[in-house]
């Protein structure tokens, strides 16, 4: 049997969706028997590889690094799953959008609330520049499957991955599977 190449990506999110992935508990052992985890915050792999079968993308697109990453992820992945409410709608990550741009957020965080020597970080190539608007993943690249939830429960993650392992498209229906929050 060909092993599925699975990746998980962490963009602008709190990592709660990845924590929920770990809640799969003992099913992770079954999963590990069927997939190769080729890229993930759980694994120390620097370069997103070619030929990924399924990728779970946590978080919204909030900075220049995310923007570059999501294009690369889309180019190199067959099935892209928007993983959690931040990826699907922007959710918590997009709460800053009504402020109009990144500048008020940076001012508040690094200048107004600084105890001493407030300074907005500016290190090109090290600190990615914030986008003025946070956007959900599908606003940048096509998404194949939406998995809402903040975070999606382990049950929902399993209900998404199990059909994909069989080569089928998951049918996420009903309150237990598609409720936001
Ligand atoms: Fe965190 Fe919720 Fe966003 Fe997932 S959807 S990254 S748990 S805030």
Coordinates of N, CA and C and ligand atoms in Angstrom, one line a residue:
X1 N 0.8 -1.2 0.0 CA 0.0 0.0 0.0 C 0.9 1.3 0.0
X2 N 0.5 2.2 -0.9 CA 1.3 3.5 -0.9 C 1.0 4.3 0.3
X3 N 2.0 4.8 1.0 CA 1.8 5.6 2.2 C 1.5 7.0 1.8
X4 N 0.4 7.6 2.4 CA 0.0 9.0 2.1 C 1.0 9.9 2.7
X5 N 1.4 10.9 1.9 CA 2.3 12.0 2.4 C 1.4 13.1 3.0
X6 N 1.5 13.2 4.4 CA 0.7 14.1 5.1 C 1.6 15.3 5.6
X7 N 1.1 16.5 5.5 CA 1.8 17.7 6.1 C 0.8 18.5 7.0
X8 N 1.3 19.2 7.9 CA 0.5 20.2 8.6 C 1.3 21.5 8.7
X9 N 0.6 22.6 8.5 CA 1.2 23.9 8.4 C 0.6 24.8 9.4
X10 N 1.4 25.6 10.0 CA 1.0 26.6 11.1 C 1.2 28.0 10.6
X11 N 0.1 28.7 10.2 CA 0.2 30.1 9.8 C -0.2 31.0 10.9
X12 N -1.1 31.9 10.7 CA -1.5 32.9 11.8 C -2.6 32.3 12.7
X13 N -2.2 31.4 13.6 CA -3.1 30.8 14.6 C -2.4 30.6 15.9
X14 N -3.2 30.1 16.9 CA -2.6 30.0 18.2 C -2.0 28.7 18.5
X15 N -2.0 27.8 17.5 CA -1.5 26.4 17.6 C -2.6 25.5 18.3
X16 N -3.7 26.0 18.7 CA -4.8 25.2 19.3 C -5.3 24.1 18.4
X17 N -5.3 24.4 17.1 CA -5.7 23.3 16.1 C -4.7 22.2 16.1
X18 N -3.5 22.5 16.2 CA -2.5 21.5 16.3 C -2.5 20.7 17.6
X19 N -2.9 21.4 18.7 CA -3.0 20.7 20.0 C -4.2 19.7 19.9
X20 N -5.2 20.1 19.2 CA -6.4 19.3 19.0 C -6.0 18.0 18.2
X21 N -5.1 18.2 17.2 CA -4.6 17.1 16.5 C -4.0 16.1 17.4
X22 N -3.2 16.6 18.4 CA -2.6 15.6 19.4 C -3.6 14.9 20.2
X23 N -4.8 15.5 20.3 CA -5.9 14.9 21.1 C -6.4 13.6 20.4
X24 N -5.9 13.3 19.2 CA -6.3 12.1 18.5 C -5.8 10.9 19.3
X25 N -4.9 11.2 20.2 CA -4.4 10.1 21.2 C -3.9 8.9 20.5
X26 N -4.5 7.7 20.8 CA -4.0 6.4 20.3 C -4.2 6.3 18.8
X27 N -5.2 7.0 18.3 CA -5.4 6.9 16.8 C -4.2 7.4 16.1
X28 N -3.4 8.2 16.7 CA -2.2 8.7 16.1 C -1.3 7.6 15.7
X29 N -1.3 6.5 16.5 CA -0.5 5.3 16.2 C -1.0 4.7 14.9
X30 N -2.3 4.5 14.8 CA -2.9 4.0 13.5 C -2.6 4.9 12.4
X31 N -2.6 6.2 12.6 CA -2.3 7.1 11.5 C -0.9 7.0 11.1
X32 N 0.0 6.9 12.1 CA 1.4 6.8 11.8 C 1.8 5.6 10.9
X33 N 0.9 4.6 11.1 CA 1.2 3.3 10.3 C 0.8 3.5 8.8
X34 N 0.0 4.6 8.5 CA -0.5 4.7 7.2 C 0.0 5.9 6.4
X35 N 0.7 6.8 7.1 CA 1.1 8.1 6.5 C 2.6 8.3 6.8
X36 N 3.2 9.1 5.9 CA 4.5 9.7 6.3 C 4.3 11.2 6.5
X37 N 4.6 11.6 7.7 CA 4.5 13.0 8.1 C 5.7 13.8 7.5
X38 N 5.5 14.5 6.4 CA 6.6 15.0 5.6 C 6.9 16.5 5.9
X39 N 6.0 17.1 6.7 CA 6.2 18.5 7.1 C 5.2 18.9 8.2
X40 N 5.7 19.5 9.2 CA 4.8 19.8 10.3 C 5.5 20.6 11.4
X41 N 4.8 21.4 12.3 CA 5.5 21.9 13.5 C 5.9 20.8 14.4
X42 N 5.3 19.6 14.2 CA 5.7 18.5 15.1 C 7.0 17.8 14.7
X43 N 7.5 18.2 13.5 CA 8.7 17.6 13.0 C 9.7 18.7 12.5
X44 N 10.9 18.4 12.7 CA 12.0 19.4 12.4 C 12.4 19.3 10.9
X45 N 11.5 19.8 10.1 CA 11.7 19.7 8.6 C 11.7 21.1 8.1
X46 N 12.7 21.6 7.5 CA 12.8 23.0 7.2 C 12.1 23.4 5.9
X47 N 12.1 22.5 4.9 CA 11.6 22.9 3.6 C 10.3 22.1 3.3
X48 N 9.3 22.8 2.8 CA 8.0 22.2 2.5 C 8.3 21.3 1.2
X49 N 8.0 20.0 1.3 CA 8.4 19.2 0.1 C 7.4 19.2 -1.0
X50 N 7.9 18.7 -2.1 CA 7.0 18.5 -3.3 C 6.2 17.2 -3.1
X51 N 5.1 17.1 -3.8 CA 4.3 15.9 -3.8 C 3.6 15.5 -2.5
X52 N 3.1 16.5 -1.8 CA 2.3 16.3 -0.6 C 0.9 15.8 -1.0
X53 N 0.4 14.8 -0.4 CA -1.0 14.3 -0.7 C -2.0 15.2 0.0
X54 N -1.9 15.3 1.3 CA -2.8 16.1 2.1 C -2.1 17.0 3.1
X55 N -2.6 18.2 3.1 CA -2.0 19.2 4.1 C -3.2 19.8 4.9
X56 N -3.0 19.9 6.2 CA -3.9 20.6 7.1 C -3.2 22.0 7.3
X57 N -3.9 23.0 7.0 CA -3.4 24.4 7.2 C -4.1 25.1 8.3
X58 N -3.4 25.3 9.4 CA -4.0 26.0 10.6 C -3.6 27.5 10.4
X59 N -4.6 28.4 10.7 CA -4.3 29.8 10.8 C -4.7 30.6 9.6
X60 N -4.8 31.9 9.8 CA -5.1 32.8 8.7 C -3.8 33.3 8.1
X61 N -3.9 34.0 7.0 CA -2.7 34.6 6.3 C -2.6 36.0 6.9
X62 N -1.5 36.2 7.7 CA -1.4 37.5 8.4 C -0.1 38.3 8.2
X63 N 0.8 37.6 7.6 CA 2.1 38.3 7.3 C 2.7 37.8 6.0
X64 N 3.8 38.5 5.6 CA 4.4 38.2 4.3 C 4.9 36.7 4.2
X65 N 5.4 36.2 5.3 CA 5.9 34.8 5.3 C 4.7 33.9 5.1
X66 N 3.6 34.1 5.7 CA 2.4 33.3 5.5 C 2.0 33.3 4.0
X67 N 2.1 34.5 3.4 CA 1.7 34.7 2.1 C 2.5 33.8 1.1
X68 N 3.8 33.9 1.3 CA 4.8 33.2 0.5 C 4.6 31.7 0.8
X69 N 4.4 31.3 2.0 CA 4.2 29.9 2.4 C 3.0 29.3 1.8
X70 N 1.9 30.0 1.8 CA 0.6 29.4 1.4 C 0.6 29.1 -0.1
X71 N 1.3 30.0 -0.9 CA 1.5 29.7 -2.3 C 2.3 28.5 -2.6
X72 N 3.4 28.3 -1.8 CA 4.2 27.2 -2.0 C 3.5 25.9 -1.6
X73 N 2.7 26.0 -0.5 CA 2.0 24.8 0.0 C 1.0 24.4 -1.1
X74 N 0.3 25.4 -1.6 CA -0.7 25.1 -2.7 C -0.1 24.4 -3.9
X75 N 1.0 25.0 -4.3 CA 1.7 24.4 -5.5 C 2.2 23.0 -5.3
X76 N 2.5 22.6 -4.1 CA 3.1 21.3 -3.8 C 2.2 20.3 -3.2
X77 N 0.9 20.7 -3.0 CA 0.0 19.8 -2.3 C -1.2 19.4 -3.2
X78 N -1.6 18.2 -3.1 CA -2.8 17.7 -3.9 C -4.1 18.2 -3.2
X79 N -4.2 17.9 -1.9 CA -5.5 18.3 -1.2 C -5.1 19.2 0.0
X80 N -5.7 20.4 -0.1 CA -5.4 21.4 1.0 C -6.7 21.5 1.8
X81 N -6.5 21.2 3.1 CA -7.6 21.3 4.1 C -7.4 22.6 4.9
X82 N -8.4 23.5 4.9 CA -8.5 24.7 5.7 C -8.8 24.2 7.1
X83 N -7.9 24.2 8.1 CA -7.9 23.5 9.3 C -8.2 24.5 10.5
X84 N -9.5 24.6 10.8 CA -9.9 25.4 12.0 C -10.4 26.8 11.5
X85 N -11.1 27.4 12.4 CA -11.8 28.7 12.1 C -10.9 29.8 11.6
X86 N -9.7 29.9 12.1 CA -8.8 31.0 11.7 C -8.5 30.8 10.2
X87 N -8.2 29.6 9.8 CA -8.0 29.3 8.4 C -9.2 29.5 7.5
X88 N -10.4 29.1 8.1 CA -11.6 29.1 7.3 C -12.2 30.6 7.2
X89 N -12.1 31.3 8.3 CA -12.8 32.7 8.3 C -11.9 33.8 8.7
X90 N -10.7 33.6 9.2 CA -9.9 34.6 9.8 C -10.0 34.6 11.3
X91 N -11.2 34.5 11.8 CA -11.5 34.3 13.2 C -10.7 35.2 14.1
X92 N -10.1 34.6 15.2 CA -9.4 35.4 16.2 C -8.2 36.2 15.5
X93 N -7.5 35.6 14.6 CA -6.4 36.3 14.0 C -6.8 37.6 13.2
X94 N -8.0 37.6 12.7 CA -8.5 38.7 12.0 C -9.2 39.8 12.8
X95 N -9.2 39.6 14.1 CA -9.9 40.6 15.0 C -9.3 42.0 14.8
X96 N -8.0 42.1 14.4 CA -7.4 43.4 14.2 C -7.8 44.1 12.9
X97 N -8.5 43.4 12.0 CA -8.9 44.1 10.8 C -9.7 45.4 10.9
X98 N -10.6 45.5 11.9 CA -11.4 46.7 12.0 C -10.5 47.9 12.3
X99 N -9.3 47.7 12.8 CA -8.4 48.8 13.0 C -7.8 49.4 11.7
X100 N -8.0 48.7 10.6 CA -7.7 49.3 9.3 C -6.4 49.0 8.8
X101 N -5.4 48.7 9.6 CA -4.1 48.4 9.1 C -3.2 47.8 10.2
X102 N -2.0 47.3 9.9 CA -1.2 46.7 10.9 C -0.6 47.8 11.9
X103 N -0.5 49.0 11.4 CA 0.2 50.1 12.2 C -0.4 50.3 13.6
X104 N -1.7 50.4 13.8 CA -2.2 50.7 15.1 C -1.9 49.5 16.1
X105 N -1.9 48.3 15.5 CA -1.5 47.1 16.4 C -0.1 47.2 16.8
X106 N 0.8 47.5 15.9 CA 2.2 47.6 16.2 C 2.5 48.7 17.2
X107 N 1.8 49.9 17.0 CA 1.9 51.0 17.9 C 1.5 50.6 19.3
X108 N 0.4 49.9 19.4 CA -0.2 49.6 20.7 C 0.7 48.6 21.4
X109 N 1.2 47.6 20.7 CA 2.0 46.5 21.3 C 3.4 46.9 21.7
X110 N 4.0 47.7 20.8 CA 5.5 47.9 21.0 C 5.8 49.3 21.4
X111 N 4.9 50.3 21.3 CA 5.2 51.6 21.7 C 4.4 52.0 23.0
X112 N 3.0 52.0 22.8 CA 2.2 52.5 23.9 C 2.3 51.7 25.1
X113 N 2.5 50.4 25.0 CA 2.5 49.5 26.2 C 3.9 49.1 26.6
X114 N 4.9 49.7 26.0 CA 6.3 49.4 26.4 C 6.6 50.1 27.7
X115 N 7.3 49.4 28.6 CA 7.8 50.0 29.8 C 8.9 50.9 29.6
X116 N 9.9 50.5 28.8 CA 11.0 51.4 28.4 C 11.4 51.2 27.0
X117 N 11.9 52.2 26.3 CA 12.5 52.1 25.0 C 11.6 51.3 24.0
X118 N 10.4 51.8 23.8 CA 9.5 51.2 22.9 C 10.0 51.3 21.5
X119 N 9.9 50.2 20.7 CA 10.5 50.2 19.3 C 9.7 49.1 18.5
X120 N 9.3 49.5 17.4 CA 8.6 48.5 16.5 C 9.7 47.6 15.8
X121 N 9.6 46.3 16.0 CA 10.7 45.5 15.4 C 10.7 45.6 13.8
X122 N 11.9 45.8 13.3 CA 12.0 45.9 11.9 C 13.3 45.2 11.5
X123 N 13.2 43.9 11.2 CA 14.4 43.1 10.8 C 14.1 42.3 9.6
X124 N 14.2 42.9 8.4 CA 13.9 42.2 7.1 C 14.6 40.9 7.1
X125 N 13.8 39.9 6.7 CA 14.4 38.5 6.6 C 14.3 37.8 7.9
X126 N 14.0 38.5 9.0 CA 13.9 37.8 10.3 C 12.5 38.0 10.9
X127 N 12.1 39.2 11.0 CA 10.7 39.4 11.5 C 9.8 39.7 10.3
X128 N 8.9 38.8 10.0 CA 8.0 39.1 8.8 C 7.1 40.3 8.9
X129 N 6.9 41.0 7.9 CA 6.1 42.2 7.9 C 4.6 41.7 7.9
X130 N 3.9 42.4 8.8 CA 2.4 42.1 8.9 C 1.7 42.6 7.7
X131 N 0.7 41.9 7.2 CA -0.2 42.4 6.2 C -1.2 43.4 6.8
X132 N -1.6 44.3 6.1 CA -2.6 45.3 6.7 C -3.9 44.6 7.0
X133 N -4.3 43.6 6.2 CA -5.5 42.8 6.5 C -5.2 41.3 6.6
X134 N -5.7 40.7 7.6 CA -5.6 39.3 7.8 C -6.7 38.6 6.9
X135 N -6.4 37.6 6.2 CA -7.4 37.0 5.3 C -7.4 35.5 5.5
X136 N -8.6 34.8 5.3 CA -8.6 33.4 5.4 C -7.9 32.8 4.2
X137 N -7.5 31.5 4.3 CA -6.7 30.8 3.3 C -7.3 30.9 1.9
X138 N -8.6 30.7 1.9 CA -9.3 30.6 0.5 C -9.3 31.9 -0.2
X139 N -9.0 33.0 0.5 CA -8.9 34.3 -0.2 C -7.6 34.4 -1.0
X140 N -6.6 33.5 -0.7 CA -5.3 33.6 -1.4 C -5.1 32.4 -2.4
X141 N -5.5 31.2 -1.9 CA -5.3 30.0 -2.8 C -6.6 29.2 -2.7
X142 N -6.8 28.3 -3.7 CA -8.0 27.4 -3.7 C -7.9 26.4 -2.5
X143 N -9.0 26.2 -1.8 CA -9.1 25.2 -0.7 C -9.9 24.1 -1.2
X144 N -9.5 22.8 -0.8 CA -10.3 21.7 -1.2 C -11.3 21.3 -0.2
X145 N -11.0 21.4 1.1 CA -11.9 20.9 2.2 C -11.8 21.9 3.3
X146 N -13.0 22.3 3.8 CA -13.1 23.2 5.0 C -13.4 22.4 6.2
X147 N -12.6 22.6 7.3 CA -12.8 21.9 8.5 C -12.9 23.0 9.6
X148 N -14.1 23.5 9.9 CA -14.3 24.6 10.9 C -14.1 24.0 12.3
X149 N -14.1 25.0 13.2 CA -13.9 24.7 14.7 C -12.8 25.5 15.3
X150 N -13.0 25.8 16.5 CA -11.9 26.6 17.2 C -11.7 26.0 18.6
X151 N -10.9 24.9 18.6 CA -10.3 24.2 17.4 C -11.3 23.1 17.0
X152 N -11.1 22.5 15.8 CA -11.9 21.4 15.4 C -11.6 20.3 16.4
X153 N -12.6 19.5 16.8 CA -12.3 18.4 17.8 C -11.5 17.3 17.1
X154 N -11.0 16.5 18.0 CA -10.2 15.3 17.5 C -11.2 14.4 16.7
X155 N -12.4 14.3 17.1 CA -13.4 13.5 16.4 C -13.6 14.1 14.9
X156 N -13.6 15.4 14.8 CA -13.8 16.0 13.5 C -12.6 15.8 12.6
X157 N -11.4 15.9 13.3 CA -10.2 15.7 12.5 C -10.1 14.3 12.0
X158 N -10.5 13.4 12.8 CA -10.4 11.9 12.4 C -11.5 11.7 11.3
X159 N -12.6 12.3 11.4 CA -13.7 12.2 10.4 C -13.2 12.8 9.1
X160 N -12.3 13.7 9.1 CA -11.8 14.3 7.9 C -10.7 13.4 7.3
X161 N -9.8 12.9 8.2 CA -8.6 12.2 7.7 C -9.0 10.7 7.3
X162 N -9.9 10.1 8.0 CA -10.2 8.7 7.7 C -10.6 8.4 6.2
X163 N -11.6 9.2 5.7 CA -11.9 9.0 4.3 C -10.8 9.3 3.4
X164 N -10.0 10.3 3.7 CA -8.9 10.7 2.8 C -7.8 9.6 2.7
X165 N -7.7 8.8 3.8 CA -6.8 7.7 3.8 C -7.3 6.6 2.9
X166 N -8.6 6.5 2.7 CA -9.2 5.5 1.8 C -9.3 6.0 0.4
X167 N -8.8 7.3 0.2 CA -8.9 7.9 -1.1 C -10.3 8.5 -1.4
X168 N -11.1 8.7 -0.3 CA -12.4 9.3 -0.5 C -12.5 10.7 0.0
X169 N -13.5 11.5 -0.5 CA -13.7 12.8 0.0 C -14.5 12.8 1.3
X170 N -14.1 13.4 2.4 CA -14.9 13.4 3.6 C -16.2 14.2 3.4
X171 N -17.3 13.7 4.1 CA -18.6 14.3 4.0 C -18.8 14.9 5.4
X172 N -18.4 16.1 5.6 CA -18.5 16.8 6.9 C -19.9 17.4 6.9
X173 N -20.8 16.8 7.7 CA -22.2 17.3 7.7 C -22.7 17.3 9.1
X174 N -23.7 18.2 9.4 CA -24.4 18.2 10.7 C -23.6 19.0 11.7
X175 N -24.3 19.3 12.8 CA -23.7 20.2 13.8 C -22.4 19.7 14.4
X176 N -22.3 18.4 14.6 CA -21.1 17.9 15.2 C -19.8 18.1 14.3
X177 N -20.1 18.2 13.0 CA -18.9 18.3 12.1 C -18.6 19.7 11.5
X178 N -19.7 20.5 11.4 CA -19.4 21.8 10.7 C -19.7 23.0 11.5
X179 N -19.9 22.9 12.8 CA -20.2 24.0 13.7 C -18.9 24.8 13.9
X180 N -19.0 26.2 13.7 CA -17.9 27.0 14.0 C -17.7 27.1 15.5
X181 N -16.6 27.6 16.0 CA -16.3 27.8 17.4 C -15.9 26.6 18.1
Ligands
LIG1 FE1 -6.4 28.8 17.7 FE2 -9.1 28.6 17.3 FE3 -7.6 29.8 15.5 FE4 -7.4 27.1 15.9 S1 -9.2 28.2 15.1 S2 -5.7 28.6 15.6 S3 -7.7 27.0 18.1 S4 -7.9 30.5 17.6

